[in-house]
Tab-separated table of C-alpha atoms and ligand atoms in Angstrom:
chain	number	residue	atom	x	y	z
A	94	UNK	CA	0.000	0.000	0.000
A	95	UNK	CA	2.677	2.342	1.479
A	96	UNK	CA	4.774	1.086	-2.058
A	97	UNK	CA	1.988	2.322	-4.158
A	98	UNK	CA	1.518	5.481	-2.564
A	99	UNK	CA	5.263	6.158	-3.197
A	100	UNK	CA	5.329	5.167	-6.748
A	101	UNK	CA	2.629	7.269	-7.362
A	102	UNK	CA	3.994	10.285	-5.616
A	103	UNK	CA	6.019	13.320	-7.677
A	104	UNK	CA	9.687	11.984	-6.792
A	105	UNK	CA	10.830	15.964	-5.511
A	106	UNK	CA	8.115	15.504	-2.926
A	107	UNK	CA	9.362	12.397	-1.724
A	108	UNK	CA	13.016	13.130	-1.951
A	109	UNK	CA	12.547	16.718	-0.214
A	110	UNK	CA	10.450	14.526	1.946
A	111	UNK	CA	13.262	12.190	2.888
A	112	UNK	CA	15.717	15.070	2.606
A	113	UNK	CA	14.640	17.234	5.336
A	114	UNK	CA	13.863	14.243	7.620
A	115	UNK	CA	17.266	12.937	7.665
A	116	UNK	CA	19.511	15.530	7.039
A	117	UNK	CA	17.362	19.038	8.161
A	118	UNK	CA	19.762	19.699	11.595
A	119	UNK	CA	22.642	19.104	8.803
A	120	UNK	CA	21.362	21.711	6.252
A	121	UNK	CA	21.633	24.473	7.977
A	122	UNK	CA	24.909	24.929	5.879
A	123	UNK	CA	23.761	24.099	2.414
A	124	UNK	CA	26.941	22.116	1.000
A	125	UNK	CA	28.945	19.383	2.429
A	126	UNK	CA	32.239	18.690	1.511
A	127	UNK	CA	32.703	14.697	0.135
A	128	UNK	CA	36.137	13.275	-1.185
A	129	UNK	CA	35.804	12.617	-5.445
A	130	UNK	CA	35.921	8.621	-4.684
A	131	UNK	CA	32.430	8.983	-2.471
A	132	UNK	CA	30.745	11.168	-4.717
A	133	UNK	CA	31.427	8.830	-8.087
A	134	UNK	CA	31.712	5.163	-6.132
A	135	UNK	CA	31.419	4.702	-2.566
A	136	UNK	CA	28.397	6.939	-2.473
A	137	UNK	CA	28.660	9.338	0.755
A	138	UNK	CA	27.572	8.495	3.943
A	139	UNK	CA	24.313	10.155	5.812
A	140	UNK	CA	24.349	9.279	9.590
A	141	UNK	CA	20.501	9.924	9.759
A	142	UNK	CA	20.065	8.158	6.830
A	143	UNK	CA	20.987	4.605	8.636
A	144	UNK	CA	18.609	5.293	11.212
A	145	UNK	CA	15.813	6.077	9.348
A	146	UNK	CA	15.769	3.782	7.189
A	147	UNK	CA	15.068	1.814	10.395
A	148	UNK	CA	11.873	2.777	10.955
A	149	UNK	CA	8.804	1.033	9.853
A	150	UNK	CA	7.580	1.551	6.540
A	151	UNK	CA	10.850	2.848	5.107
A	152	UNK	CA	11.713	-0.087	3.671
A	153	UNK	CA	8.474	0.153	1.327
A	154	UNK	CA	9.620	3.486	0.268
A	155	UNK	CA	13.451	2.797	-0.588
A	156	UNK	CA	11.490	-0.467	-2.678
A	157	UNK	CA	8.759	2.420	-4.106
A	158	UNK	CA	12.080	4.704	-5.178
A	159	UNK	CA	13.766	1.492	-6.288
A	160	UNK	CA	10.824	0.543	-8.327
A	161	UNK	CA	11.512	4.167	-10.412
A	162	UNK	CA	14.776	2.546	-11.196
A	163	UNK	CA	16.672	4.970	-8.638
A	164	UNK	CA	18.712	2.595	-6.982
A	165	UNK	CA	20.556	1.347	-9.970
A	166	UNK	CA	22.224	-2.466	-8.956
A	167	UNK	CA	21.842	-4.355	-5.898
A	168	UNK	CA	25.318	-3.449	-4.662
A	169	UNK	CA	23.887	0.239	-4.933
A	170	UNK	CA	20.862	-0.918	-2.887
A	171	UNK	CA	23.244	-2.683	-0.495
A	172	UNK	CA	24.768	0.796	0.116
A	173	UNK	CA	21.898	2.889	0.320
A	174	UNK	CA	20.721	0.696	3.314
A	175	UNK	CA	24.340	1.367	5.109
A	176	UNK	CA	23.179	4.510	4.982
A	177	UNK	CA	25.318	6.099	2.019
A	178	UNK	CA	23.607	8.183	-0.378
A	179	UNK	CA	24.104	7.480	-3.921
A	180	UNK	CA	25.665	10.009	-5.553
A	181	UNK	CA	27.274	8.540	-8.586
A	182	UNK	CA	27.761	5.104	-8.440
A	183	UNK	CA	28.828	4.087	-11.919
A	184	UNK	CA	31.630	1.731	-11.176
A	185	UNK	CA	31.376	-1.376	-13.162
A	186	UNK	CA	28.112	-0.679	-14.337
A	187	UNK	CA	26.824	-1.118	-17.806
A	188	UNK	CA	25.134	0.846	-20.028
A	189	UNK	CA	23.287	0.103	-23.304
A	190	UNK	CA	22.392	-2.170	-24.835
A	191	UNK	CA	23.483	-0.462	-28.336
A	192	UNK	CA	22.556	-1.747	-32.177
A	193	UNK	CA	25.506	-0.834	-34.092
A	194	UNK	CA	25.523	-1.189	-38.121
A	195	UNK	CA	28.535	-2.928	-39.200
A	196	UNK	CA	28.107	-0.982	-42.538
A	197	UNK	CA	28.326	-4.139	-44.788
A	198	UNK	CA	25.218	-2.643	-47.082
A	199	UNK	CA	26.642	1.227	-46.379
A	200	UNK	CA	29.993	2.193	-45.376
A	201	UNK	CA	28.792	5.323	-44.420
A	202	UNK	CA	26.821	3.840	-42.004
A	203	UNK	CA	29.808	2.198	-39.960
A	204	UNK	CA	29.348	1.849	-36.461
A	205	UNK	CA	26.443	4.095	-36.220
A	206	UNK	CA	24.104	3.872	-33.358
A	207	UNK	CA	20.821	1.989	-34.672
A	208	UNK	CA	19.031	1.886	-31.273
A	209	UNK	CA	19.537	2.237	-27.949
A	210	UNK	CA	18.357	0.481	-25.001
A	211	UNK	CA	15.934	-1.391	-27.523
A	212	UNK	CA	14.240	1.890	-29.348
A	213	UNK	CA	15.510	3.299	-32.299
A	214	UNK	CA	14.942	6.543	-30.847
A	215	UNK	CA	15.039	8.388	-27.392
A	216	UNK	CA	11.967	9.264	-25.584
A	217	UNK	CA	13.483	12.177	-22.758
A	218	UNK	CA	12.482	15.146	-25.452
A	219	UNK	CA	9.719	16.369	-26.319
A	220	UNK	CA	9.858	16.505	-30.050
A	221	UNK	CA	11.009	13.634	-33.122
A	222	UNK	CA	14.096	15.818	-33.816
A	223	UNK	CA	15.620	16.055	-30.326
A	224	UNK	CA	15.080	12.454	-30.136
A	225	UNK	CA	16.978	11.507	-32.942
A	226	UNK	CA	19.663	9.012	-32.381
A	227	UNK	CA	22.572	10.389	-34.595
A	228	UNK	CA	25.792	8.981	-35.972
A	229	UNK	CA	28.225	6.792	-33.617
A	230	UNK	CA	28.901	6.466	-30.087
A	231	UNK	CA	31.939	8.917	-30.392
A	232	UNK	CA	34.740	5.816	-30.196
A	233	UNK	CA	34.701	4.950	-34.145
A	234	UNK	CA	33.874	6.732	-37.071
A	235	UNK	CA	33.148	6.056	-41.004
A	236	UNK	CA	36.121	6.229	-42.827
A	237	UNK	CA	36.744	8.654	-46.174
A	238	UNK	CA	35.694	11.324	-44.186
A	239	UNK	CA	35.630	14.590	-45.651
A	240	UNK	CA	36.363	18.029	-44.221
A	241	UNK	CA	32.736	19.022	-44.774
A	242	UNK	CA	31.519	16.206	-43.302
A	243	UNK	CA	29.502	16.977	-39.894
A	244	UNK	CA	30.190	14.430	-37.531
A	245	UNK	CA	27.364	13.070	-35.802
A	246	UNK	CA	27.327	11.381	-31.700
A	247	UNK	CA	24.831	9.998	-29.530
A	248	UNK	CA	25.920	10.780	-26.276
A	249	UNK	CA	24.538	8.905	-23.866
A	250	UNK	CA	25.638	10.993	-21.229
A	251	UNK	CA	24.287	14.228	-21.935
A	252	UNK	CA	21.011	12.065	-23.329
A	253	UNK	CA	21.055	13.791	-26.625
A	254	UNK	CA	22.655	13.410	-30.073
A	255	UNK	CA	25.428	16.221	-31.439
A	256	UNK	CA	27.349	16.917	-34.100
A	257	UNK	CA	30.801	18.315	-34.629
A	258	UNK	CA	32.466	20.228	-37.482
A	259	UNK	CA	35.932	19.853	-39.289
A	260	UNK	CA	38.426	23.114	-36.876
A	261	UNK	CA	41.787	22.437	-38.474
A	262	UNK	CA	44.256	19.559	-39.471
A	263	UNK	CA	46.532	18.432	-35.964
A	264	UNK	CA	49.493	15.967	-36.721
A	265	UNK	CA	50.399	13.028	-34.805
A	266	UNK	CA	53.599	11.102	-35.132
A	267	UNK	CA	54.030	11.982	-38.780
A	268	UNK	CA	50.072	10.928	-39.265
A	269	UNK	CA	48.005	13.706	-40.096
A	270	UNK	CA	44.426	13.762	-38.747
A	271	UNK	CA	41.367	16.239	-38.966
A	272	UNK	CA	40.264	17.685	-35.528
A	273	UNK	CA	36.382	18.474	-35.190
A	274	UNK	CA	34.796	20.157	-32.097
A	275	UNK	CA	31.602	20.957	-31.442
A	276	UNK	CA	30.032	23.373	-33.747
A	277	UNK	CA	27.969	26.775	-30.939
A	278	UNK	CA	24.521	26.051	-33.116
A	279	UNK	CA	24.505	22.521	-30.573
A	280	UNK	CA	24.298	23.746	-27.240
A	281	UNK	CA	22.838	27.621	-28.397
A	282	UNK	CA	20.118	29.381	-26.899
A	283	UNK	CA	17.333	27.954	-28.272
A	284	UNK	CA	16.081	32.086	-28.643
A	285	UNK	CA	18.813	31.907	-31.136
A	286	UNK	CA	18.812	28.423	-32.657
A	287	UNK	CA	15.174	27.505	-31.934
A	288	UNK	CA	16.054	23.986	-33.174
A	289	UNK	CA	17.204	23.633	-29.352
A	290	UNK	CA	13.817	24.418	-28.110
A	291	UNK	CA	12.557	20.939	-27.521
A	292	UNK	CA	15.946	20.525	-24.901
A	293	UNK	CA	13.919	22.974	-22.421
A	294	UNK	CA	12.952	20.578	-19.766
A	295	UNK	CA	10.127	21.946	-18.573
A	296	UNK	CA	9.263	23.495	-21.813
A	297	UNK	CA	9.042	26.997	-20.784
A	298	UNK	CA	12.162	27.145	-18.692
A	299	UNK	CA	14.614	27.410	-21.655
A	300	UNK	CA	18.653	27.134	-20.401
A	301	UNK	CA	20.841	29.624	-22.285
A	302	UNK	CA	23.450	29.412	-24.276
A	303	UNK	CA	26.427	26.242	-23.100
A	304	UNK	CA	23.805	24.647	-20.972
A	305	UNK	CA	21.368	21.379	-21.481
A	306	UNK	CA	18.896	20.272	-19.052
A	307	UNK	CA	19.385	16.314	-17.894
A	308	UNK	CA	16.316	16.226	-15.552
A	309	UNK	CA	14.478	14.613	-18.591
A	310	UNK	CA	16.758	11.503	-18.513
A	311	UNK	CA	17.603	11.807	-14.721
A	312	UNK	CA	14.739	10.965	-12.973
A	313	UNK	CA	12.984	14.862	-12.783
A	314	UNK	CA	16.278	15.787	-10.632
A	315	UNK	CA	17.834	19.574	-11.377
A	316	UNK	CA	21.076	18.497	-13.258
A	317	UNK	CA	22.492	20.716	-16.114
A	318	UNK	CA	25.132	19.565	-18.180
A	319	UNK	CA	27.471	22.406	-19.773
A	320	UNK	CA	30.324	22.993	-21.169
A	321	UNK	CA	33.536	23.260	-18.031
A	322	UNK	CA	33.823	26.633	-16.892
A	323	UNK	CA	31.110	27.694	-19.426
A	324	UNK	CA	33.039	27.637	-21.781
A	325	UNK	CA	31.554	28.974	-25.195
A	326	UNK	CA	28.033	29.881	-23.224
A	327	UNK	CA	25.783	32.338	-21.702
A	328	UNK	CA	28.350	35.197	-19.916
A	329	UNK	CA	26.047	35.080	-17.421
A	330	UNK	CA	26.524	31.611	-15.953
A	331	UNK	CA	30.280	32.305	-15.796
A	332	UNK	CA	29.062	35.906	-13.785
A	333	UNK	CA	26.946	34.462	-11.581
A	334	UNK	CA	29.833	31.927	-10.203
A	335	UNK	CA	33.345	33.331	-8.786
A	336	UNK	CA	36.684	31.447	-9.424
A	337	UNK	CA	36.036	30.296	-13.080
A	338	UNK	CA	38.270	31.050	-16.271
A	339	UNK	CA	36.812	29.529	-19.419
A	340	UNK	CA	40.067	28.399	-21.654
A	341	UNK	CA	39.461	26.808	-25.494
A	342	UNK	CA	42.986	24.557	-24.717
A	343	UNK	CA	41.287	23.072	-21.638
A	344	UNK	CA	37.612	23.029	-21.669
A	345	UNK	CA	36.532	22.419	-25.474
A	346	UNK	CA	35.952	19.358	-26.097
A	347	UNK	CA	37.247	17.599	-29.299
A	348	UNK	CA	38.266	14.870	-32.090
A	349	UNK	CA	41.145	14.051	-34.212
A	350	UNK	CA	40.232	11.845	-36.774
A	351	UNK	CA	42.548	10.305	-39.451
A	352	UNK	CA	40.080	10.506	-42.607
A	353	UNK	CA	41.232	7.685	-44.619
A	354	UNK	CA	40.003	5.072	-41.809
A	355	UNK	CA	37.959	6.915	-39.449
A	356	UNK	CA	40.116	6.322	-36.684
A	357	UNK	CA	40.143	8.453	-33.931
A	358	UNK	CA	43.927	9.478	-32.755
A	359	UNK	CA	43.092	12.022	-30.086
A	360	UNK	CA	40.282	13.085	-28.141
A	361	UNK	CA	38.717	15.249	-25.313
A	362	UNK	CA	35.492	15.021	-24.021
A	363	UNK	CA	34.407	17.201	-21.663
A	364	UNK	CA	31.386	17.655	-19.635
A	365	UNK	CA	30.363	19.921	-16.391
A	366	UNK	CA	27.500	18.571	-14.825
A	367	UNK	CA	26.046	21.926	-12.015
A	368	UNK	CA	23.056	21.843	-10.094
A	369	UNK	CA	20.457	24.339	-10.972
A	370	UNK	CA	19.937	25.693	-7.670
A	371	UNK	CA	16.526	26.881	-6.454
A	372	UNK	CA	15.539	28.814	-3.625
A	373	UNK	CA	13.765	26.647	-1.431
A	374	UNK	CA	12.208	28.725	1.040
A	375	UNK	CA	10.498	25.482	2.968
A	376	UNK	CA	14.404	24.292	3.458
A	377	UNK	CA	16.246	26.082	6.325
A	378	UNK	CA	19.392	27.301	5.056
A	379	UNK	CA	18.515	27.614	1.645
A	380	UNK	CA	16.224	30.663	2.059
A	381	UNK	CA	19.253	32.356	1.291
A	382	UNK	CA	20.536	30.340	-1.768
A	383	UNK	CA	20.819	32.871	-5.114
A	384	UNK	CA	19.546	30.824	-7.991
A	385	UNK	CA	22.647	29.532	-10.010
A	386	UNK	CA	23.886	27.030	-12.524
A	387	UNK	CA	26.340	25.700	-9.645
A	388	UNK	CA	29.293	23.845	-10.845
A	389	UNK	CA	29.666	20.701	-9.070
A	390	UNK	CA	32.901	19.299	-10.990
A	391	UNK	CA	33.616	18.705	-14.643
A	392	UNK	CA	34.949	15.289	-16.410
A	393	UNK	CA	37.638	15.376	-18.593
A	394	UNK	CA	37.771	12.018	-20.820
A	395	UNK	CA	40.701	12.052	-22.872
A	396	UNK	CA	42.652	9.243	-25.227
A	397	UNK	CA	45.378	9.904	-27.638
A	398	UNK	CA	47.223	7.506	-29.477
A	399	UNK	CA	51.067	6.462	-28.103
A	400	UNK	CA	54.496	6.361	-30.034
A	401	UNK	CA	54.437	2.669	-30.528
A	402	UNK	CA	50.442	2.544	-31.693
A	403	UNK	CA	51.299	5.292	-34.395
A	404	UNK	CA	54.418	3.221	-34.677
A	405	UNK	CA	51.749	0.376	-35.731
A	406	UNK	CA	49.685	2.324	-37.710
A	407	UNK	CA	52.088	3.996	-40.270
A	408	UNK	CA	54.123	0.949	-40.435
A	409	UNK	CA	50.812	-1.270	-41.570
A	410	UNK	CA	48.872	1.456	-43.281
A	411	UNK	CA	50.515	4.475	-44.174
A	412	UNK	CA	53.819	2.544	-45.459
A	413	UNK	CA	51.789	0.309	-47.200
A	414	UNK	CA	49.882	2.862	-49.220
A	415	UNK	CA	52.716	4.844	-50.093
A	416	UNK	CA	54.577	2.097	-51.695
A	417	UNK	CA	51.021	1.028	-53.668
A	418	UNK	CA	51.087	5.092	-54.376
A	419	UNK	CA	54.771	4.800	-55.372
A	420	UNK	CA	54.242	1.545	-57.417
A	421	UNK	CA	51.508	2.894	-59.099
A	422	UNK	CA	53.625	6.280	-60.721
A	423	UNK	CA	56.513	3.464	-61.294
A	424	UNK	CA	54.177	0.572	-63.178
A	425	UNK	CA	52.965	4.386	-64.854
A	426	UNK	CA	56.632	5.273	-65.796
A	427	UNK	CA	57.496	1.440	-67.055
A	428	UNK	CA	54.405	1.678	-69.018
A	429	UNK	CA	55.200	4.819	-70.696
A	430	UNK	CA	59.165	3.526	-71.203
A	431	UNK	CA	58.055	0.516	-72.839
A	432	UNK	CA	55.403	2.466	-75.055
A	433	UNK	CA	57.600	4.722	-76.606
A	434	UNK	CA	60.672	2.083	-76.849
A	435	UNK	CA	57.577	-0.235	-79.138
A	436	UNK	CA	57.426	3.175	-80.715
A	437	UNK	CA	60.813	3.927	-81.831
A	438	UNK	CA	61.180	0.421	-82.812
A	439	UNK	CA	58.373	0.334	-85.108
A	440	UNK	CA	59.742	3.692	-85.933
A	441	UNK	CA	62.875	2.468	-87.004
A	442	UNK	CA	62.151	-0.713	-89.068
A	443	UNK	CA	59.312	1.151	-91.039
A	444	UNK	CA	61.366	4.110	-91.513
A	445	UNK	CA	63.755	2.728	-94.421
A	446	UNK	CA	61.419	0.726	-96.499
A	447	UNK	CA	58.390	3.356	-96.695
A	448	UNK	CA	61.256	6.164	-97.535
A	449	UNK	CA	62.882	3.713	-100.569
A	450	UNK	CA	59.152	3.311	-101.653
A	451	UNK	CA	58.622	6.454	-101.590
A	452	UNK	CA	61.578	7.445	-103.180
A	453	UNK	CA	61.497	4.605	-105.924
A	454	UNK	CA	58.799	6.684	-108.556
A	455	UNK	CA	61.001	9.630	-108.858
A	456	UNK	CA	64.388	7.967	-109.290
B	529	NAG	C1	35.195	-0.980	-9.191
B	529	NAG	O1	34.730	-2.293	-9.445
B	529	NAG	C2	35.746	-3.279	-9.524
B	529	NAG	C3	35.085	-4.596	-9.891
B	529	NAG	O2	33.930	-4.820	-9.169
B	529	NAG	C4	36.473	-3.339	-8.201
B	529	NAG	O3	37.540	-4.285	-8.298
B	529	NAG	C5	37.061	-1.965	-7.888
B	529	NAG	O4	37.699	-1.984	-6.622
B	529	NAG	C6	35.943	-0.924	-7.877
B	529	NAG	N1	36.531	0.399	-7.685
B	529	NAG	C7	35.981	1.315	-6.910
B	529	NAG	C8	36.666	2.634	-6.895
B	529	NAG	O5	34.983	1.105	-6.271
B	530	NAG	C1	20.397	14.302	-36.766
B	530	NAG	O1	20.906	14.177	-38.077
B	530	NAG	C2	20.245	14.965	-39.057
B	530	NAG	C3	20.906	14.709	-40.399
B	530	NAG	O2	21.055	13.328	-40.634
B	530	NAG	C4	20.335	16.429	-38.723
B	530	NAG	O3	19.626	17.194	-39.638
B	530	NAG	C5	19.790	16.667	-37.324
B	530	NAG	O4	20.064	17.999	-36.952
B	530	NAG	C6	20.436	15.756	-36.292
B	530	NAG	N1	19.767	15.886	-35.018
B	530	NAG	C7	20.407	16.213	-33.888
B	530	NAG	C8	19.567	16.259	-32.674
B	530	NAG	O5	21.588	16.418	-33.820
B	531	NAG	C1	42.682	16.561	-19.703
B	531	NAG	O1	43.419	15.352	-19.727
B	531	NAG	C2	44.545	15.366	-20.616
B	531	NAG	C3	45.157	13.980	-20.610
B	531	NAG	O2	45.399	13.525	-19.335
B	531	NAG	C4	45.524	16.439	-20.194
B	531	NAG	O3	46.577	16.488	-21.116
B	531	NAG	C5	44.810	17.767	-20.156
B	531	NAG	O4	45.683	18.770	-19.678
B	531	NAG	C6	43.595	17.687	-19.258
B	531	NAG	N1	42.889	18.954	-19.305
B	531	NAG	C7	42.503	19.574	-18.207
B	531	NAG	C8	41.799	20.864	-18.400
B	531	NAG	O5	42.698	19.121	-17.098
């Protein structure tokens, strides 16, 4: 009964709920300090939270939040009842499953994302072009790429699809690649680029520019990706937040592609994940709370290929190919010899006879 009642409630209400019954003597300062490892694995621990969870009937409302698929794996459940709040706990986990085309009918198609989690599209947004599921998952690419090719990725992450355009050509151990980064029409105000306005989550609360809503895909909770530091977006955000200094070497992300196999040789993804704080008068201590994109930390995946792989690659590929390039100009050459050597023979053996013929009426 109590289960039902839960699943049935608007999740804020039950987590504000739960909130200011374990931790309200602890809020009276608004942030708590947790090392990195709690906040992405251990999950943090919440004296109260032990205790509470206790008393009778709270067990039918952790199993009423579990039933939203909040708790994520056993293990996670495990923790939560030790009384550690899960934050992040993404160790080990999987994610998926993913339909990817192998390209055998279209080479183009390589590796692109077919479906995801058994739908061919997404279902956060609230319109058929938000929820497209575009291009690959970011690791591999098509090959033959050109530089006015727009690169598309699902990112599963920021729940969305985006797409990347050709910056400048970056070198790598003699290999030259093509480095793309995200074009600003992807994460623009959707006042400017009003593609974007189906990411406003709820519809009329539209982010600005550098800024995507991720309560859609994260259970109705106030997350907002953006780019680290605000990079790229709305001055504002960066205003409104002291200590920050976006930097284009640091905080855009990117992609180096070698366009002959798709191959990725260096990349950079970057994400900031802030809370979009409200002022929560009912809350004590957050009366006072300004209402801010607040930076809680920013990821920075990065790969880039090592001496030995490029090593690999130019000796198997690139070598290769130049000798098929340079035996193609010499087969060329020895055609062309042998040509005009047939030439001058036949040249030379129909020369005397055609000029004694020739000459034979007028003696
Ligand atoms: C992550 O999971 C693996 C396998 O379960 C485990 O060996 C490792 O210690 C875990 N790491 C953290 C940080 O929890
Ligand atoms: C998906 O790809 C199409 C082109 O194939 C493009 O027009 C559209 O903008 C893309 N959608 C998103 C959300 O990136
Ligand atoms: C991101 O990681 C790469 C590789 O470890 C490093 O070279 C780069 O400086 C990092 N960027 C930032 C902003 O920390």
């Amino acid at each position: 009964m109590l289960q039902e009642l839960v699943a049935s409630l608007p999740l804020s209400m039950i987590l504000s709920g739960l909130v200011s019954a374990t931790m309200g003597p602890q809020l009276r300062r608004p942030f708590v300090s947790v090392p990195v490892r709690q906040l992405l694995f251990d999950g943090s621990p919440v004296p109260a939270l032990k205790s509470l969870l206790r008393l009778p009937g709270t067990g039918a409302i952790l199993d009423g939040l579990c039933g939203r698929g909040l708790c994520g794996s056993p293990r996670d459940l495990e923790r939560l009842k030790n009384g550690r709040f899960p934050s992040m706990m993404y160790n080990n986990s999987l994610d998926g499953p993913y339909t990817i085309d192998t390209g055998k009918n279209d080479i183009d198609r390589f590796t692109r994302v077919e479906s995801y989690k058994g739908k061919s599209s997404l279902d956060y947004w609230g319109s058929s072009y938000c929820n497209m599921l575009n291009g690959t998952d970011g690791i591999t690419y098509p090959p033959h790429m050109e530089r006015k090719d727009r690169i598309f990725i699902f990112n599963k992450d920021l729940c969305r699809s985006i797409y990347l355009d050709y910056e400048r050509d970056v070198e790598y151990f003699g290999i030259s690649t093509r480095r793309y980064v995200p074009a600003r029409a992807v994460l623009e105000d959707p006042a400017v680029n009003p593609d974007n306005k189906c990411f406003c989550a709820p519809e009329d609360h539209c982010l600005r520019a550098g800024a995507l809503s991720l309560s859609p895909c994260q259970f109705g909770a106030p997350i907002v990706a953006s780019t680290p530091h605000f990079y790229n977006g709305d001055p504002s955000y960066l205003e409104a937040v002291d200590g920050l200094a976006p930097d284009k070497r640091y905080h855009e992300t990117f992609i180096d592609i070698e366009p002959l196999t798709g191959l990725a040789l260096n990349g950079g993804k970057k994400i900031q994940i802030n809370i979009d704080l409200e002022r929560f008068g009912s809350l004590d201590g957050m009366e006072r709370l300004p209402p801010v994109l607040f930076p809680v930390m920013y990821t920075n995946e990065t790969a880039v290929v090592n001496s030995a792989l490029a090593a690999e690659f130019r000796d198997r590929l690139q070598r290769p190919l130049s000798l098929v390039a340079a035996a193609r100009w010499l087969l060329v050459a020895l055609g062309s010899a042998l040509l005009l050597l047939a030439g001058l023979m036949y040249l030379r053996r129909h020369s005397h006879p055609t000029t004694k013929a020739g000459q034979c009426p007028l003696q």
